Coordinates of C-alpha atoms in Angstrom, one line a residue:
M23 CA 55.7 78.6 122.5
T24 CA 56.1 82.3 123.8
P25 CA 58.0 84.9 120.3
A26 CA 61.1 85.6 120.6
P27 CA 61.6 89.0 121.6
A28 CA 61.5 92.1 118.6
A29 CA 65.1 92.7 119.2
F30 CA 66.0 88.8 118.9
R31 CA 64.0 87.7 115.6
T32 CA 66.3 87.6 112.4
P33 CA 65.5 90.7 110.2
R34 CA 63.7 90.3 106.7
R35 CA 66.4 89.5 103.5
G36 CA 64.8 91.6 101.2
V37 CA 66.4 94.1 99.4
P38 CA 65.6 97.3 99.4
P39 CA 64.4 98.9 95.2
A40 CA 67.1 101.9 96.2
L41 CA 70.2 99.6 96.4
L42 CA 68.8 96.8 94.0
V43 CA 68.0 99.0 90.5
P44 CA 71.4 100.5 90.4
A45 CA 72.9 96.8 91.8
L46 CA 71.3 95.3 88.6
L47 CA 72.3 97.8 86.4
G48 CA 76.3 97.7 87.6
L49 CA 75.9 93.8 86.9
A50 CA 74.7 94.5 83.9
F51 CA 76.9 97.1 83.0
L52 CA 80.4 94.1 83.7
V53 CA 78.3 91.2 81.9
V54 CA 76.3 92.2 78.6
P55 CA 79.4 93.0 77.1
L56 CA 80.6 89.3 77.6
L57 CA 78.1 88.0 76.6
A58 CA 78.0 90.6 74.0
L59 CA 81.7 88.6 73.0
L60 CA 80.4 85.0 73.6
V61 CA 77.3 85.5 70.8
R62 CA 79.4 87.5 68.1
A63 CA 82.1 84.9 69.0
P64 CA 82.6 83.6 65.3
W65 CA 82.2 79.7 66.6
H66 CA 82.0 77.9 63.3
S67 CA 85.0 78.9 62.6
L68 CA 86.9 79.1 66.3
P69 CA 88.7 76.1 65.9
E70 CA 90.4 76.8 62.6
Q71 CA 90.9 80.6 64.5
L72 CA 92.5 79.2 67.6
T73 CA 95.2 76.6 65.5
R74 CA 96.9 78.9 64.0
P75 CA 100.7 78.6 64.6
A76 CA 100.9 82.4 66.0
V77 CA 98.0 81.5 67.9
W78 CA 99.8 79.7 69.9
E79 CA 103.1 81.4 70.0
A80 CA 100.9 84.3 71.4
L81 CA 99.3 82.2 74.2
R82 CA 102.8 80.5 75.1
L83 CA 104.2 83.5 75.7
S84 CA 102.0 85.4 77.5
L85 CA 101.5 82.4 79.9
F86 CA 105.2 82.2 80.1
C87 CA 106.0 85.8 80.3
A88 CA 102.7 85.8 83.2
T89 CA 103.7 83.1 85.2
T90 CA 107.9 84.6 85.3
A91 CA 106.6 88.1 86.0
T92 CA 104.1 86.7 88.9
A93 CA 107.4 84.5 90.5
L94 CA 110.0 87.8 90.2
S95 CA 106.8 89.9 92.0
L96 CA 106.1 87.0 94.9
V97 CA 111.1 87.0 95.3
V98 CA 110.5 91.1 95.9
G99 CA 106.9 91.8 96.8
V100 CA 106.7 89.9 100.0
P101 CA 109.7 91.2 101.5
L102 CA 108.2 94.7 100.0
A103 CA 104.8 94.1 101.7
W104 CA 106.9 92.4 105.0
L105 CA 109.1 95.6 105.1
L106 CA 106.0 98.0 104.8
A107 CA 103.7 96.1 107.5
R108 CA 105.9 95.3 109.7
T109 CA 108.7 97.7 110.2
D110 CA 108.3 101.9 111.2
F111 CA 110.6 103.6 109.0
P112 CA 110.5 107.0 108.1
G113 CA 108.5 107.9 104.4
R114 CA 106.5 104.8 105.1
A115 CA 103.6 106.7 103.9
L116 CA 105.7 107.9 100.6
V117 CA 106.9 104.3 100.4
R118 CA 103.4 102.6 100.5
A119 CA 102.3 105.1 98.2
L120 CA 104.4 104.9 95.5
V121 CA 104.7 101.2 95.5
T122 CA 100.5 101.4 94.5
L123 CA 101.1 104.3 92.2
P124 CA 101.0 101.6 89.2
L125 CA 97.4 100.7 90.7
V126 CA 96.2 104.1 89.0
L127 CA 99.4 105.5 86.1
P128 CA 98.4 105.0 82.7
P129 CA 99.7 101.6 81.5
V130 CA 101.1 103.6 78.7
V131 CA 103.3 105.7 80.8
G132 CA 104.6 102.9 82.8
G133 CA 105.9 101.9 79.6
V134 CA 107.3 104.9 78.7
A135 CA 108.8 105.4 82.5
L136 CA 110.4 102.0 82.0
L137 CA 112.6 102.8 79.0
L138 CA 113.6 106.0 80.5
A139 CA 114.7 104.1 83.4
L140 CA 116.2 100.9 81.3
G141 CA 116.5 101.9 78.1
R142 CA 119.7 101.6 76.1
N143 CA 120.0 105.1 77.0
G144 CA 118.3 105.4 80.1
V145 CA 118.8 106.0 83.6
V146 CA 119.9 102.5 84.4
G147 CA 119.7 100.6 81.3
Q148 CA 122.4 102.9 79.6
W149 CA 124.9 101.2 82.7
L150 CA 123.9 97.6 81.8
D151 CA 124.5 97.9 77.8
A152 CA 128.1 99.7 78.5
W153 CA 128.8 97.2 81.7
F154 CA 127.3 94.1 80.7
G155 CA 125.9 94.8 77.6
I156 CA 122.3 93.8 78.2
T157 CA 119.5 95.6 76.4
L158 CA 116.1 95.4 77.6
P159 CA 113.9 96.9 75.4
F160 CA 112.1 94.9 73.1
T161 CA 113.0 91.5 74.5
T162 CA 111.1 88.6 75.4
T163 CA 113.0 90.4 79.4
G164 CA 111.3 93.7 78.7
V165 CA 107.8 92.1 79.1
V166 CA 108.6 90.4 81.8
L167 CA 109.4 93.6 83.1
A168 CA 107.0 95.4 82.3
E169 CA 104.5 92.7 83.2
T170 CA 105.9 92.9 87.0
F171 CA 106.0 96.7 87.1
V172 CA 102.1 96.5 86.7
A173 CA 101.5 93.2 87.9
M174 CA 103.4 93.4 91.6
P175 CA 101.3 95.9 93.4
F176 CA 98.5 93.7 93.2
L177 CA 100.4 90.7 95.3
V178 CA 101.9 93.8 97.5
I179 CA 98.7 95.1 99.0
S180 CA 97.2 91.5 99.7
V181 CA 100.3 90.8 101.4
E182 CA 100.5 93.4 102.9
G183 CA 97.1 93.3 104.3
T184 CA 97.7 89.8 105.1
L185 CA 100.5 90.7 106.9
R186 CA 98.2 93.1 109.3
A187 CA 96.1 91.1 110.0
A188 CA 98.3 89.0 111.5
D189 CA 99.2 88.5 115.3
P190 CA 102.8 89.7 115.4
R191 CA 103.0 88.5 118.7
Y192 CA 103.8 85.1 116.7
E193 CA 106.7 86.0 115.2
E194 CA 108.1 87.6 118.6
A195 CA 107.6 84.4 120.8
A196 CA 109.6 83.0 118.3
T197 CA 112.8 85.7 118.8
T198 CA 112.2 85.1 122.0
L199 CA 112.8 81.4 121.8
G200 CA 116.2 82.2 119.8
A201 CA 114.9 82.3 116.1
S202 CA 116.3 84.9 114.2
R203 CA 114.4 87.3 112.8
F204 CA 114.2 85.4 108.9
T205 CA 114.1 82.3 110.9
A206 CA 110.8 83.6 112.3
F207 CA 109.3 85.2 108.4
R208 CA 109.9 82.0 107.6
R209 CA 108.7 79.6 109.8
V210 CA 105.9 81.1 112.2
T211 CA 104.9 83.7 109.9
L212 CA 105.4 82.4 105.8
P213 CA 102.9 79.5 106.5
L214 CA 100.2 81.8 108.6
I215 CA 100.0 84.6 105.8
A216 CA 100.2 81.8 102.9
P217 CA 96.9 82.4 101.7
G218 CA 97.1 85.4 101.1
V219 CA 100.1 85.1 99.3
A220 CA 98.5 82.9 97.5
A221 CA 95.4 85.1 96.6
G222 CA 97.9 87.8 95.8
A223 CA 99.8 86.1 93.2
V224 CA 96.7 85.4 91.4
L225 CA 95.7 87.9 91.3
A226 CA 99.0 89.0 89.8
W227 CA 99.2 86.6 87.7
A228 CA 95.8 87.5 85.8
R229 CA 96.9 91.2 86.3
A230 CA 100.1 90.4 83.9
L231 CA 98.3 88.2 81.3
G232 CA 96.2 90.9 80.5
E233 CA 99.0 93.7 80.6
F234 CA 99.0 95.8 77.3
G235 CA 100.0 99.4 77.3
A236 CA 103.6 99.2 79.4
T237 CA 104.1 96.0 77.4
I238 CA 103.4 97.5 73.6
T239 CA 105.7 100.4 74.6
F240 CA 108.5 99.0 76.4
A241 CA 109.1 95.6 74.9
G242 CA 107.1 96.6 71.2
N243 CA 104.8 93.6 69.2
F244 CA 107.6 91.5 67.6
P245 CA 105.9 87.8 66.7
G246 CA 107.6 85.3 68.5
R247 CA 109.5 87.8 71.2
T248 CA 107.0 90.2 73.0
Q249 CA 103.6 89.8 71.4
T250 CA 101.6 88.2 74.1
M251 CA 98.2 87.7 73.6
P252 CA 96.4 91.1 75.1
L253 CA 98.5 92.4 71.6
A254 CA 97.5 89.8 69.3
V255 CA 94.1 91.0 69.9
Y256 CA 94.9 94.2 69.3
L257 CA 96.7 94.2 66.1
A258 CA 94.4 91.1 64.8
L259 CA 91.1 93.7 65.7
Q260 CA 92.5 96.0 63.1
N261 CA 92.8 93.2 60.2
D262 CA 90.4 90.4 61.4
P263 CA 87.9 91.2 63.7
A264 CA 86.7 87.7 63.7
A265 CA 90.7 86.1 65.2
A266 CA 90.3 88.5 67.5
I267 CA 87.4 87.8 69.0
A268 CA 88.4 83.9 69.4
L269 CA 91.8 85.8 70.6
S270 CA 89.7 87.2 73.3
L271 CA 88.4 84.3 74.3
V272 CA 90.9 82.7 75.0
L273 CA 91.6 84.9 77.9
L274 CA 87.7 85.0 78.8
A275 CA 88.4 81.7 79.4
V276 CA 91.6 81.6 81.1
S277 CA 90.8 84.7 83.5
I278 CA 87.9 82.8 84.5
A279 CA 88.8 79.7 84.9
V280 CA 91.8 81.2 87.2
L281 CA 89.5 83.7 88.8
A282 CA 87.3 81.6 89.5
G283 CA 89.0 77.8 90.4
L284 CA 91.7 80.0 92.6
R285 CA 90.8 83.3 93.5
D286 CA 87.5 83.1 95.0
R287 CA 89.3 80.0 97.5
W288 CA 92.0 81.9 98.3
M289 CA 90.2 84.5 99.3
R290 CA 87.8 82.9 101.4
T291 CA 90.4 82.2 103.6
V292 CA 92.4 85.1 104.2

């Protein structure tokens, strides 16, 4: 049999040492802290630590607030992503920059900004308090808003990227057949970008679950009302390191289960 020409031979899959060594160092940098958490975990007292009422209260509140924040992000984030991907308007680049700003903004600064906007004396909050008697800071609703502020950009970026990859001619064909723009979006576009929406929702949910800085600044740290799992970890670390490690293990397990079981599968379909 005649050997295949060199140009069509399968390239060797060896990894150059110049790439392998820094790759392994990067992997170790990310994995070793997690392994240290497992090694130093108080396994003998873990059941006792995790059965405390305060732990389940914080976990319940975290799951509720993260899920609510994700739902709110879906309601307003998907239309925002469509606006950025499908329409051309003056200042679109600025709007996109403002949408992605919470990704790089320190969360504590985000909490301060929320206080100045939605606090009792805030730009908007003063009118909410005067007209409707609504006070948002240091409430469970405040936790949801703080988590939405930091998590929604992940959803918007994911959905916008999926929309840009989707062929807009399907929407155009639907409109030429008499469908309105909203009907075309709901019946044609949304099913096409569903994997991207799901992936963005998972990313937003995971980010909301781990939110700390904006939450403690805007909503405070009140057990049963605003104390989520990250805040409980921070508080326990000062008085009971074993409890802090146990709480960290819960968050680690939940995050791994979500990202490994859901996000990875959906991201492969985008």
